[in-house]
Structure formats: C-alpha cells, structure tokens
GROMACS .gro file of N, CA and C in nm:
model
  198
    1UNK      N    1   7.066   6.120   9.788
    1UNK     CA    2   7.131   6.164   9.911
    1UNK      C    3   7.282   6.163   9.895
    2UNK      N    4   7.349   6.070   9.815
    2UNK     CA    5   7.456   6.048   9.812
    2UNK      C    6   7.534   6.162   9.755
    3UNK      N    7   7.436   6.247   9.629
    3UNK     CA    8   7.494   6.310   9.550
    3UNK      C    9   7.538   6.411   9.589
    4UNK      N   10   7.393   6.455   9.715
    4UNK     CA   11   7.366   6.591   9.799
    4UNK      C   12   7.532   6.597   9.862
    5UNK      N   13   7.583   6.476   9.931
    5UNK     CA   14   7.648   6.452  10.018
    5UNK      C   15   7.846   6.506   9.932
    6UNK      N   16   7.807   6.455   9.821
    6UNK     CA   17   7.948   6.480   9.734
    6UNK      C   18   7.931   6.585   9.692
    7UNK      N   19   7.872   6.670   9.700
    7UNK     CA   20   7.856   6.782   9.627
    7UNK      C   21   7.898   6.873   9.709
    8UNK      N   22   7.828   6.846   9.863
    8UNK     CA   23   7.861   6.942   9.981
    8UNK      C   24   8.039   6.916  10.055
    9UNK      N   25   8.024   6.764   9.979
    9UNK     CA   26   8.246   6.770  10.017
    9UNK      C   27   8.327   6.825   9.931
   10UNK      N   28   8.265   6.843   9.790
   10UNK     CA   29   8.348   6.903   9.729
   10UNK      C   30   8.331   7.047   9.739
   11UNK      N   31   8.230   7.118   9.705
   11UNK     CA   32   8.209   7.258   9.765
   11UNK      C   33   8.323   7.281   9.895
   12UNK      N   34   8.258   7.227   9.991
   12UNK     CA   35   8.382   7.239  10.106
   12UNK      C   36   8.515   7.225  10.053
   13UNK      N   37   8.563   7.144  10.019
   13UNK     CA   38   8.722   7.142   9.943
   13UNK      C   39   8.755   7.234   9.861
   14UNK      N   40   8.670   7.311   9.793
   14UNK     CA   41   8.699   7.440   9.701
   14UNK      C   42   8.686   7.560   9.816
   15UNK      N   43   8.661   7.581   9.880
   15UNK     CA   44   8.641   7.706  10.017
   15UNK      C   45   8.756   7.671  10.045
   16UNK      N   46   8.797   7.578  10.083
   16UNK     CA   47   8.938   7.572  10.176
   16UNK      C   48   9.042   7.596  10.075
   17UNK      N   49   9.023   7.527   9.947
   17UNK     CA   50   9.138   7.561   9.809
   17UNK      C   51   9.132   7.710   9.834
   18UNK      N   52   9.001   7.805   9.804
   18UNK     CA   53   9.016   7.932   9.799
   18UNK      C   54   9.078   8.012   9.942
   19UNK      N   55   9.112   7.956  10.051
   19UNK     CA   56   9.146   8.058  10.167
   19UNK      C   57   9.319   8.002  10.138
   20UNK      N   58   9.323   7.866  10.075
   20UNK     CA   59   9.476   7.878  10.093
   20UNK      C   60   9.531   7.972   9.947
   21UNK      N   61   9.437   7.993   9.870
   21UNK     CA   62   9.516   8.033   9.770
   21UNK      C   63   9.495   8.220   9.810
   22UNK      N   64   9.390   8.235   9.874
   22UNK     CA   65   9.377   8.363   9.933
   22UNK      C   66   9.511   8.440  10.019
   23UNK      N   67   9.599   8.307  10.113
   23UNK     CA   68   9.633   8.343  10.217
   23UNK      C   69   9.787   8.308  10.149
   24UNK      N   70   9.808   8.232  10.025
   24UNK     CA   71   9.925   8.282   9.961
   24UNK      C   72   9.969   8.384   9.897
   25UNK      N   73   9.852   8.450   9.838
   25UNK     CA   74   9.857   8.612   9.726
   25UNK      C   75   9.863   8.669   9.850
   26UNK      N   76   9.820   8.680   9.976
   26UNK     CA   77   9.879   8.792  10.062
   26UNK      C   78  10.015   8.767  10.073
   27UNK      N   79  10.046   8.689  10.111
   27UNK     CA   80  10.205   8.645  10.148
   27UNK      C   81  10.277   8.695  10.047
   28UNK      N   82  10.239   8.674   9.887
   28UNK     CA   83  10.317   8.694   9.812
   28UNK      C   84  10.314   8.883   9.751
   29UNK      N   85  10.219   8.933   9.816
   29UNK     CA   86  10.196   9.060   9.827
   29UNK      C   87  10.287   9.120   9.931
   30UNK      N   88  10.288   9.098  10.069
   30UNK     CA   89  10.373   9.115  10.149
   30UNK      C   90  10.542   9.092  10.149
   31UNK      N   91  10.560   8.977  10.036
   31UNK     CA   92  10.700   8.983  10.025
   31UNK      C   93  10.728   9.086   9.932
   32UNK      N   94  10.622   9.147   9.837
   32UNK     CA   95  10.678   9.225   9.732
   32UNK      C   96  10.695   9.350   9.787
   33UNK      N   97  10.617   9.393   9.920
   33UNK     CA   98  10.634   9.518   9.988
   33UNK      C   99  10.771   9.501  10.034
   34UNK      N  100  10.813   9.368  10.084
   34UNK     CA  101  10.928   9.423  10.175
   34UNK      C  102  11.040   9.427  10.080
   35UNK      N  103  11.069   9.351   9.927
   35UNK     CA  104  11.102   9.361   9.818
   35UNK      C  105  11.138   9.544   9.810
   36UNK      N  106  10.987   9.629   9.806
   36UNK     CA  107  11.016   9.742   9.783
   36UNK      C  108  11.055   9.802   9.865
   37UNK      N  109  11.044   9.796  10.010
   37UNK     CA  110  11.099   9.836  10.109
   37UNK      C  111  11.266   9.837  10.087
   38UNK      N  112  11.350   9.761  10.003
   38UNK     CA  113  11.474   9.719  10.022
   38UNK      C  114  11.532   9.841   9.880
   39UNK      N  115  11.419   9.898   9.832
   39UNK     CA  116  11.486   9.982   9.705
   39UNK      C  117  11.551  10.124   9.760
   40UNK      N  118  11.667  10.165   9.733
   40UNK     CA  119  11.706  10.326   9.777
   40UNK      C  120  11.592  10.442   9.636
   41UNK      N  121  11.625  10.393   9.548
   41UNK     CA  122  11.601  10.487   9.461
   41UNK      C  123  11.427  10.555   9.519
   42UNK      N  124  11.377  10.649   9.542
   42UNK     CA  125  11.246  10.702   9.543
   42UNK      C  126  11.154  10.633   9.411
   43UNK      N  127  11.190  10.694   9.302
   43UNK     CA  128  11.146  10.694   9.237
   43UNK      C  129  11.067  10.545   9.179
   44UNK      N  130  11.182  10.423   9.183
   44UNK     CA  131  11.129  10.318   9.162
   44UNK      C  132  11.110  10.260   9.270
   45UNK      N  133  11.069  10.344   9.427
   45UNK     CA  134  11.014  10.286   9.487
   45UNK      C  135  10.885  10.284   9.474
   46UNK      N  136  10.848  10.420   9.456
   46UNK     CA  137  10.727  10.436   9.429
   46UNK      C  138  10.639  10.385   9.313
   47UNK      N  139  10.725  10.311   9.183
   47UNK     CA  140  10.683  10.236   9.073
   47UNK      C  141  10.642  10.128   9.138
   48UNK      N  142  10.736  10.081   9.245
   48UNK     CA  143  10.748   9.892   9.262
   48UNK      C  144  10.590   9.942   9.354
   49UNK      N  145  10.622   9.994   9.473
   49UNK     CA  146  10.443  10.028   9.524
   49UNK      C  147  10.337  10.029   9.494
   50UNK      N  148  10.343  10.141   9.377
   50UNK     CA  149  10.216  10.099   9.288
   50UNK      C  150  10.184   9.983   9.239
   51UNK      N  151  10.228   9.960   9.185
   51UNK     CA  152  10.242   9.786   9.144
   51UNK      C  153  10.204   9.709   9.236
   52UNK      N  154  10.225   9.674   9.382
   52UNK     CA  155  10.136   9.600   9.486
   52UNK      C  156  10.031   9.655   9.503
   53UNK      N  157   9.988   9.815   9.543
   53UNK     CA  158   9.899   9.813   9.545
   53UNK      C  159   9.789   9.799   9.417
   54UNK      N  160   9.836   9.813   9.283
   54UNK     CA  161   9.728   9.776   9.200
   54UNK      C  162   9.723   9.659   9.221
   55UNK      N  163   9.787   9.551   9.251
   55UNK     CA  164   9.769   9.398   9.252
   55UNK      C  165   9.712   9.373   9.399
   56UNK      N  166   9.673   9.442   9.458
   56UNK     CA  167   9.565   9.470   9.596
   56UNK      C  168   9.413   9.504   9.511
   57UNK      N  169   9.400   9.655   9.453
   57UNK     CA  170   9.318   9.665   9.398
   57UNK      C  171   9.252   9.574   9.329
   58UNK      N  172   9.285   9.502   9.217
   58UNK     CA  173   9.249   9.396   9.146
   58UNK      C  174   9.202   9.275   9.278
   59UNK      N  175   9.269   9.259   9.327
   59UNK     CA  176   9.196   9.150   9.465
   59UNK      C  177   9.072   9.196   9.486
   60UNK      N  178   9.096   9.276   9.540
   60UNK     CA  179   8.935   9.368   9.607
   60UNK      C  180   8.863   9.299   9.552
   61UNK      N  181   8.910   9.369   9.401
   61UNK     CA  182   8.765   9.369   9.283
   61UNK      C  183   8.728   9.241   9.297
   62UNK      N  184   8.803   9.168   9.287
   62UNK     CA  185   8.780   9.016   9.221
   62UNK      C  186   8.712   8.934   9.367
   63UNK      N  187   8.740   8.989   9.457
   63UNK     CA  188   8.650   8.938   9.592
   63UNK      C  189   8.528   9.000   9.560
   64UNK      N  190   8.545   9.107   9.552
   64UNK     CA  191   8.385   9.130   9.501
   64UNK      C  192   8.320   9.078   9.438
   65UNK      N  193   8.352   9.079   9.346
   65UNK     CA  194   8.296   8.988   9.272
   65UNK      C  195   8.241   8.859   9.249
   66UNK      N  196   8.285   8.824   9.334
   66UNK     CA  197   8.246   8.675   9.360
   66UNK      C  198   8.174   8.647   9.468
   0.00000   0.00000   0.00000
C-alpha cells in the first residue's frame, strides 16, 4: 500500500513539473514574438517568426506524443 501511495505522489509531482515547465516554453515563446514584433527589417521578421512558430510546431508534436 505504501508503495501504491509513493508512486501516486510522485506521478502527481511530475504532472505539476510538466504544466510548470509547459507554462514556461509558452512564456518563453511569447517573449520571442514580442522580441520579433520589435524588428523593422521585414525580412528578418519573418525569419525570427518562423522560428517561433517552428518551435510551436515541435511542441504540438511532442504533446502528441506523449
């Protein structure tokens, strides 16, 4: 019973590890938009963009995945 019991606190402690580490890659996604938001040039705005959104894409996946 005991084991059942540590097993189900640590499980729980890894769910909550994963929403804070979830809810920092947004943050740190969102600063890189406003990052690109701050560029004049078009051109490497649209580089720096892509670039968040592939590092969105790759999230997806990797939620999927799991």
């Amino acid at each position: 019973m005991h084991r059942l019991f540590f097993t189900a606190l640590v499980m729980t402690s890894l769910t909550g590890c994963g929403v804070i580490a979830e809810f920092a890659y947004e943050d740190a996604l969102e600063r890189q938009r406003r990052t690109c938001d701050r560029i004049p040039d078009r051109g490497d705005y649209r580089l720096c963009i892509e670039k968040v959104r592939e590092a969105e894409r790759q999230a997806e996946a990797s939620r999927k995945g799991n």
